GROMACS .gro file of C-alpha atoms in nm:
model
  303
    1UNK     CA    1  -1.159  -1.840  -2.515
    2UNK     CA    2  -1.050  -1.761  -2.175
    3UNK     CA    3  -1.260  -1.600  -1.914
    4UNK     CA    4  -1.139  -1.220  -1.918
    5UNK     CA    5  -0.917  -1.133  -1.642
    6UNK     CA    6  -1.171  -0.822  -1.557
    7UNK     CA    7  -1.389  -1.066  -1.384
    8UNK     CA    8  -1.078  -1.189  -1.161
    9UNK     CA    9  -1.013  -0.842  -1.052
   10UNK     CA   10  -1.353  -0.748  -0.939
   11UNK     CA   11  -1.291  -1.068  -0.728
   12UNK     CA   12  -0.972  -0.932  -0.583
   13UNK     CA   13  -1.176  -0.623  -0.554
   14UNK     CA   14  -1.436  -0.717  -0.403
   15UNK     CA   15  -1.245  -0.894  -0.110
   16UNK     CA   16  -1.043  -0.551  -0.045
   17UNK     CA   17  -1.345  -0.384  -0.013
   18UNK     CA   18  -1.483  -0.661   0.238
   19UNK     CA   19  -1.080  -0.573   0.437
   20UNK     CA   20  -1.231  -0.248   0.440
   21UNK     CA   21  -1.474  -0.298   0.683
   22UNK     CA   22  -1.205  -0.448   0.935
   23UNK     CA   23  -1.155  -0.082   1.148
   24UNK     CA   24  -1.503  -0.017   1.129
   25UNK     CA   25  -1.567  -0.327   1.274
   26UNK     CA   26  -1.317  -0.289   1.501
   27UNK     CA   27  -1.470   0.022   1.663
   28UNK     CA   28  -1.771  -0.127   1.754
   29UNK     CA   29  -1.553  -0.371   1.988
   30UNK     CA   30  -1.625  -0.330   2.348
   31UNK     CA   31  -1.371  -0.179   2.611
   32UNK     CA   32  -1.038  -0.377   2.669
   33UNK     CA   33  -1.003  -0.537   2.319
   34UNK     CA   34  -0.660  -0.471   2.222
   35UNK     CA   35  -0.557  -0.471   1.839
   36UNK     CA   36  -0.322  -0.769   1.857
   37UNK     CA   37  -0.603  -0.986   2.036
   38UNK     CA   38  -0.883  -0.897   1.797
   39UNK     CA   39  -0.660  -0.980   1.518
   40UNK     CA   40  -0.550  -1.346   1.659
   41UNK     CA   41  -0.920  -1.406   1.728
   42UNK     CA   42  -0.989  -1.287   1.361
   43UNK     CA   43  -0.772  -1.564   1.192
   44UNK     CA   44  -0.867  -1.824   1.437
   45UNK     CA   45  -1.223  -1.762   1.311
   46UNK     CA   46  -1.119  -1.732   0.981
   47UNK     CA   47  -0.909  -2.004   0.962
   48UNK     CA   48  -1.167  -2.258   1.138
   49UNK     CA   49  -1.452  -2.101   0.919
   50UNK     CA   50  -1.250  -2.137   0.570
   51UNK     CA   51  -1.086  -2.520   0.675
   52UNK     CA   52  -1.457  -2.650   0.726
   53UNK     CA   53  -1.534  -2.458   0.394
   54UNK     CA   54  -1.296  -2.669   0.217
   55UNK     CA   55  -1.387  -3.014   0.397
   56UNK     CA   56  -1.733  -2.970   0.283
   57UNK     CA   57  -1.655  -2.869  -0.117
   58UNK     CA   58  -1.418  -3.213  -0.093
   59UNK     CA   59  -1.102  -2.963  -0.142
   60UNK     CA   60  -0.935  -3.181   0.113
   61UNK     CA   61  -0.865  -3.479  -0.042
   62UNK     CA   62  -0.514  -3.637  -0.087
   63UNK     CA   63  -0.406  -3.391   0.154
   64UNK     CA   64  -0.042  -3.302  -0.028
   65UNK     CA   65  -0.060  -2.957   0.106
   66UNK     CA   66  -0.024  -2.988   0.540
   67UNK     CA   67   0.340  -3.139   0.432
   68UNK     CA   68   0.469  -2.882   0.165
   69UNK     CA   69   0.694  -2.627   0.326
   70UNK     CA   70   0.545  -2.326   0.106
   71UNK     CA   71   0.220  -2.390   0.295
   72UNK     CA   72   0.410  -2.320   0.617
   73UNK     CA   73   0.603  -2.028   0.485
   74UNK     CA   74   0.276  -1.896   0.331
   75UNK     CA   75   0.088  -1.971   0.675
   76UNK     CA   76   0.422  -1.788   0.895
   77UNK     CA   77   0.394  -1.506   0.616
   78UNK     CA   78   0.055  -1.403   0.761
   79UNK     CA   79   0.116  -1.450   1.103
   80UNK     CA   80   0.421  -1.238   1.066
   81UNK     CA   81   0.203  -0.998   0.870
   82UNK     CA   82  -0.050  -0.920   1.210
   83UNK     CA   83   0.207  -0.925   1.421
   84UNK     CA   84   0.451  -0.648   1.228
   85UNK     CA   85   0.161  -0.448   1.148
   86UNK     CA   86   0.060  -0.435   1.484
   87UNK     CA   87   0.372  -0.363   1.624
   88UNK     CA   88   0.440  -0.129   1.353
   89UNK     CA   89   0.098   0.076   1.444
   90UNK     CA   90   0.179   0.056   1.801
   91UNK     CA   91   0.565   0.239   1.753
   92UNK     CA   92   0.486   0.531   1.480
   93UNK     CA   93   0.083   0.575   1.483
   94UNK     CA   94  -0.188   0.405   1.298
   95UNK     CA   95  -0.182   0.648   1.009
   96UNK     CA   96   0.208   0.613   0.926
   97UNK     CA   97   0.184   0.245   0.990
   98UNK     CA   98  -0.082   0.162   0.729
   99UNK     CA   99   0.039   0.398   0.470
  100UNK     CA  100   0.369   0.208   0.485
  101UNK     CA  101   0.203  -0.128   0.526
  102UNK     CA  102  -0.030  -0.096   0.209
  103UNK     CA  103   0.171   0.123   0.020
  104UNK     CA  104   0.494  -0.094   0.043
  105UNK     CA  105   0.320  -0.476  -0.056
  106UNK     CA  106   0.263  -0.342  -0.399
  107UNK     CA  107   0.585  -0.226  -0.464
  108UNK     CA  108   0.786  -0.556  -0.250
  109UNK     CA  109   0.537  -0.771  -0.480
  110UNK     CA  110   0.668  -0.591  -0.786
  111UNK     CA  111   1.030  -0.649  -0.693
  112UNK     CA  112   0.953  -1.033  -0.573
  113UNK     CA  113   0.804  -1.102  -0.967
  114UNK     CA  114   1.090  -0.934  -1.134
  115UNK     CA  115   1.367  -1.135  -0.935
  116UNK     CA  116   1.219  -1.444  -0.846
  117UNK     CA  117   0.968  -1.523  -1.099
  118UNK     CA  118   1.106  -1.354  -1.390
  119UNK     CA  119   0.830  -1.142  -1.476
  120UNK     CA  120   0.751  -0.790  -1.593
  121UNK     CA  121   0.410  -0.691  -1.409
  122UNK     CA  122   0.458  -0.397  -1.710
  123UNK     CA  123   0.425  -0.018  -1.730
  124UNK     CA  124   0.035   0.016  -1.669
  125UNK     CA  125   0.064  -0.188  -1.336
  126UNK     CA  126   0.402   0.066  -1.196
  127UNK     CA  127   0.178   0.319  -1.268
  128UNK     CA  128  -0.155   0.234  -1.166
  129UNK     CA  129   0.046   0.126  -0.827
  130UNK     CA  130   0.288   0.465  -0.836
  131UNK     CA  131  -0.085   0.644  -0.855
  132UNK     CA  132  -0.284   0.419  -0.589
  133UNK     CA  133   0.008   0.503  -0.354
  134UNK     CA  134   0.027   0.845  -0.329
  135UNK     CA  135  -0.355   0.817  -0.316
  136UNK     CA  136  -0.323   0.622   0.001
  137UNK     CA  137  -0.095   0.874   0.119
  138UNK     CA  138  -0.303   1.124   0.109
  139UNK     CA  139  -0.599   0.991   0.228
  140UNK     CA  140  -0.470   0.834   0.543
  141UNK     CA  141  -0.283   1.112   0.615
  142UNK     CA  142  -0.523   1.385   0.488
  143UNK     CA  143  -0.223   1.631   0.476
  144UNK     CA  144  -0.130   1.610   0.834
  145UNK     CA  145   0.195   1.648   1.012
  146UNK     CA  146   0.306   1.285   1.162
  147UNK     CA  147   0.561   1.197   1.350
  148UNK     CA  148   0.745   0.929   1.203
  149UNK     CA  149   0.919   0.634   1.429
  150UNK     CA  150   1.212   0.482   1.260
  151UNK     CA  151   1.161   0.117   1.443
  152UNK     CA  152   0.798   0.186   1.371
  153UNK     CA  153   0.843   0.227   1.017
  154UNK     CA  154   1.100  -0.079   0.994
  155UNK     CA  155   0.781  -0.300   1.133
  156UNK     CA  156   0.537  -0.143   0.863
  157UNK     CA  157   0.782  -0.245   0.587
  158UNK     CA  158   0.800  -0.567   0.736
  159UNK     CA  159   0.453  -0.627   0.752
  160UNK     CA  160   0.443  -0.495   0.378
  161UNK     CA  161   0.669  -0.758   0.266
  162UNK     CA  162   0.523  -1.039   0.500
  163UNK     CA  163   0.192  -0.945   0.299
  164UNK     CA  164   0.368  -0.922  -0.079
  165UNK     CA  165   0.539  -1.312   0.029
  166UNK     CA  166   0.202  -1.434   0.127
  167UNK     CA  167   0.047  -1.364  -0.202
  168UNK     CA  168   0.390  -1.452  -0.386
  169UNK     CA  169   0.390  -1.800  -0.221
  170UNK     CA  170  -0.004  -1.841  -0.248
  171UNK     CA  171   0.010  -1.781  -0.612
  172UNK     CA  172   0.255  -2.091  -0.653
  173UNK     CA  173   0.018  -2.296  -0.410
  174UNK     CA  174  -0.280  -2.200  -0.655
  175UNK     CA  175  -0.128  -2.365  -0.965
  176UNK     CA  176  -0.194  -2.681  -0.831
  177UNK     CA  177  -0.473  -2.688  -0.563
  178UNK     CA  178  -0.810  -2.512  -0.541
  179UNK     CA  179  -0.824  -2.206  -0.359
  180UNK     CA  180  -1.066  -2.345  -0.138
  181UNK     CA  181  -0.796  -2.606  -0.026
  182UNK     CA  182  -0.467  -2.324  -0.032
  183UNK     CA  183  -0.693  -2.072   0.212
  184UNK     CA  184  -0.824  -2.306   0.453
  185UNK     CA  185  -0.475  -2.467   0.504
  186UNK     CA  186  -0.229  -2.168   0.495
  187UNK     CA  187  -0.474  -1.992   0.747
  188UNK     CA  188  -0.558  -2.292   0.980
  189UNK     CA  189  -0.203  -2.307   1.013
  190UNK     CA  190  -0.142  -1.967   1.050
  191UNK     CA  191  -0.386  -1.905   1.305
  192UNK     CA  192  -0.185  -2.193   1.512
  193UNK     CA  193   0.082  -1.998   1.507
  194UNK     CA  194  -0.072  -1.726   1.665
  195UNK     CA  195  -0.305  -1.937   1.894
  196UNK     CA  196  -0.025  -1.800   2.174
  197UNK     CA  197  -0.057  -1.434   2.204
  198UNK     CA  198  -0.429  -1.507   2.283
  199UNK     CA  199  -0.276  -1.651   2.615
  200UNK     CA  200  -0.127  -1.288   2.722
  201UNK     CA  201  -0.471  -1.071   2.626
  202UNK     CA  202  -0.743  -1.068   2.797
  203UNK     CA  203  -1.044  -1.198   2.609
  204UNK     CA  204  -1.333  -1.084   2.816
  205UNK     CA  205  -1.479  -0.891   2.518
  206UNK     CA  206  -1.536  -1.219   2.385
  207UNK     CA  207  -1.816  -1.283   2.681
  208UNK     CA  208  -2.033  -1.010   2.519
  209UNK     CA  209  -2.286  -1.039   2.222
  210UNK     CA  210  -2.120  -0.723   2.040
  211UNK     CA  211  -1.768  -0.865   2.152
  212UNK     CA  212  -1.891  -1.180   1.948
  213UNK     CA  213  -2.028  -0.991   1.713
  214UNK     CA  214  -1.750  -0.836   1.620
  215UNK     CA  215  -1.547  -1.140   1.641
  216UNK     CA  216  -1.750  -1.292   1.363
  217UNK     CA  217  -1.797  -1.063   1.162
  218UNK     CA  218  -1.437  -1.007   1.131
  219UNK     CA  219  -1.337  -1.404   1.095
  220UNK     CA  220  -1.624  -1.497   0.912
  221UNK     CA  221  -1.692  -1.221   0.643
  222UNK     CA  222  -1.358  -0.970   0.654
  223UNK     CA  223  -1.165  -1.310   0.685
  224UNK     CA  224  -1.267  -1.617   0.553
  225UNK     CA  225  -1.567  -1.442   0.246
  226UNK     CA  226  -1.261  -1.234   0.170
  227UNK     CA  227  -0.986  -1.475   0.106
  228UNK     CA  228  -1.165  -1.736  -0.069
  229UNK     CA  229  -1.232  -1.399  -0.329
  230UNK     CA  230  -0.909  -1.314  -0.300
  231UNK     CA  231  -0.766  -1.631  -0.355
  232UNK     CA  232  -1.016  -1.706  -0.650
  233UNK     CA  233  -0.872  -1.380  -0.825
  234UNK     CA  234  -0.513  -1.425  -0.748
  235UNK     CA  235  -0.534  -1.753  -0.919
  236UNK     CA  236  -0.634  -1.600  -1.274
  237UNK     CA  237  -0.426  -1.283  -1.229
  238UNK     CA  238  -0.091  -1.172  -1.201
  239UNK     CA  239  -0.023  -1.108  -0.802
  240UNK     CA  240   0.186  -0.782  -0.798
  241UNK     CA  241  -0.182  -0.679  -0.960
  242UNK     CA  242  -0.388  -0.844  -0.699
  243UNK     CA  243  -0.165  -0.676  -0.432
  244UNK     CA  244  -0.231  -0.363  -0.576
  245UNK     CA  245  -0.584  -0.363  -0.639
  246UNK     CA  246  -0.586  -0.467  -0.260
  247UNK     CA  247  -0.523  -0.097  -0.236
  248UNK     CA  248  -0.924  -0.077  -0.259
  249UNK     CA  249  -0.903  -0.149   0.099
  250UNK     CA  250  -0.831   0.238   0.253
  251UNK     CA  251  -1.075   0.355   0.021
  252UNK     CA  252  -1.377   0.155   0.131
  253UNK     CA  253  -1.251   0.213   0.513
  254UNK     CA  254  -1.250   0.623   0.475
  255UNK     CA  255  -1.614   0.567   0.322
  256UNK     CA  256  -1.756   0.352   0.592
  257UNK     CA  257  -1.581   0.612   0.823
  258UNK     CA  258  -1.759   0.884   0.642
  259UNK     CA  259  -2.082   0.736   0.658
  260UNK     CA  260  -2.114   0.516   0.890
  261UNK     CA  261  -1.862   0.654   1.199
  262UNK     CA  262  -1.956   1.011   1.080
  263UNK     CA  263  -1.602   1.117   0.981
  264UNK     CA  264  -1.519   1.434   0.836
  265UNK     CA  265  -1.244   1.354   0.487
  266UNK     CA  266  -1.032   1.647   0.456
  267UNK     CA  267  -0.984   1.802   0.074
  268UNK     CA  268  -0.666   1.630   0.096
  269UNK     CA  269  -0.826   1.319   0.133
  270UNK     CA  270  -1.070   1.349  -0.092
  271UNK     CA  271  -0.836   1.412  -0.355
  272UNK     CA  272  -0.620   1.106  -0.234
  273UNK     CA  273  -0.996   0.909  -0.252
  274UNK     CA  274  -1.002   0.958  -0.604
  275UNK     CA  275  -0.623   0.899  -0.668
  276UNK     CA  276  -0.651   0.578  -0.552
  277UNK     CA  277  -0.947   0.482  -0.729
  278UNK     CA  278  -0.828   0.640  -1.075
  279UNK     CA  279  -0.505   0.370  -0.993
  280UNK     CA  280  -0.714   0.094  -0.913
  281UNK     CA  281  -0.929   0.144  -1.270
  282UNK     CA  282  -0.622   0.133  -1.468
  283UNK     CA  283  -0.500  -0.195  -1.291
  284UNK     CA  284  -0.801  -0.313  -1.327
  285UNK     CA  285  -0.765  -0.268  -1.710
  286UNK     CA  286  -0.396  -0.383  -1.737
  287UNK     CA  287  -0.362  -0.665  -1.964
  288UNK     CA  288  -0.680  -0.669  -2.085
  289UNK     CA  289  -0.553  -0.493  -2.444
  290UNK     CA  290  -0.358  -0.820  -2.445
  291UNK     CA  291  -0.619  -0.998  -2.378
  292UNK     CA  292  -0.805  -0.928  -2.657
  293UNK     CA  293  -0.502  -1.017  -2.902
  294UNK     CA  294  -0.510  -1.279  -2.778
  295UNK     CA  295  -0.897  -1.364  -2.824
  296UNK     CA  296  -0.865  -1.274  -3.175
  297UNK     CA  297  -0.581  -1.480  -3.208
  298UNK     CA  298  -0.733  -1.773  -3.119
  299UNK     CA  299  -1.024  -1.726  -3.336
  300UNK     CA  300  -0.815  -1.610  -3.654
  301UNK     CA  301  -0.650  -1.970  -3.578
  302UNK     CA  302  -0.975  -2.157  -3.582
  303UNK     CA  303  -1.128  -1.998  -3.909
   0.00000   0.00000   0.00000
């Protein structure tokens, strides 16, 4: 009998919730630490943190994935991913920039299994995902007027995709290596390729106990903790699922906001709050009807 899928998304879960501390986290950075150089020093950490991970569980060995070209893509994908999302936040606002972000990777992850993989993520997952959406929506934008930037809004989506792609690609990478070995690779490589925008940001902040505090939080536990979950789940789960029960993410940032940062949620956002996390229950439980038929199954076919 297979080890029910539940487990896998409390994984997946789990690691949103650990993205969710990122802007909190963020706010406690000292004066002069832009966005763009907080995130490059976030997968360097990350990246160095998960790689000696996977060295010491003996993931490593035989090497095959530095010289596949999905690693690469997978690696670019994330790179690409801070750097439109960034952008994106910088041209239309952070509120309209992470509502298209994290509400568009569920839906470009839908569209990526119909076409490429030939699956049907199924009606439970469109509307656990339709539901978690709007949720975000809401929350984030707690019913405000925005203005909207076009180019802005271009960058979002491409972040969203960049996102859907990485999980896409990392699922293929996960059939045949352990996650420990597919995370510390793709984001080694990945914080390479951003290793150069560290050159044009100052990185004074870095000189500072709660500059390095930040800085390792952020690589060590919102980075490298998160994605070997992550990874771990997306490995025993569909992804367009994973991607959406990454929508956990907002949620756990407007409570640590409301808590910790002493944030007032608008009744919009409240409502949106429990949207979201009505959505993220019934992905949580997609499949696992089917799941049972199949336990049964099995056990029918053994008596």
């Amino acid at each position: 009998m297979k080890q029910n899928e539940t487990f896998f998304s409390i994984l997946v879960l789990a690691a949103a919730m650990l993205w969710g501390t990122t802007g909190t986290a963020q706010s406690f950075a000292p004066p002069g630490a832009s966005p763009l150089s907080v995130g490059s020093v976030r997968l360097a950490v990350g990246g160095a943190a998960l790689l000696i991970f996977a060295w010491r569980r003996g993931a490593l060995e035989g090497k095959t994935l530095w010289y596949k070209g999905s690693t690469f893509f997978a690696a670019g994908c994330m790179s690409a991913y801070q750097l439109f999302f960034f952008a994106g936040v910088l041209k239309t606002g952070v509120a309209v920039g992470t509502v298209v972000t994290i509400g568009s990777a569920p839906v470009f992850a839908g569209l990526i299994s119909m076409i490429f993989r030939r699956e049907n993520p199924g009606l439970k997952w469109a509307a656990a995902t339709l539901l978690s959406v709007i949720g975000c929506v809401l929350l984030i934008t707690g019913g405000k007027k925005l203005e909207v930037n076009s180019i802005g809004v271009v960058l979002a989506l491409g972040a969203g995709v960049s996102y859907a792609l990485y999980a896409a690609v990392s699922k293929e990478l996960l059939e045949s290596h352990p996650p420990e070995a597919v995370t510390g690779v793709v984001f080694s490589i990945g914080a390479l390729f951003l290793s150069p925008v560290l050159l044009f940001y100052n990185l004074d902040w870095l000189q500072t106990i709660q500059g390095i505090s930040v800085a390792l939080h952020l690589g060590l536990v919102a980075t490298a903790l998160a994605y070997v979950l992550f990874s771990h789940g997306l490995a025993k789960i569909s992804f367009p699922k994973a991607v959406t029960l990454s929508l956990a993410e907002p949620v756990t940032a407007a409570a640590l906001g409301l808590f910790l940062l002493k944030e007032k949620l608008s009744l919009i956002s409240q409502i949106g709050m429990i949207l979201v996390f009505a959505g993220l229950v019934i992905a949580s439980l997609a499949g696992l009807r089917k799941k049972r038929i199949e336990c049964v199954s099995e056990i029918s076919s053994k008596d």
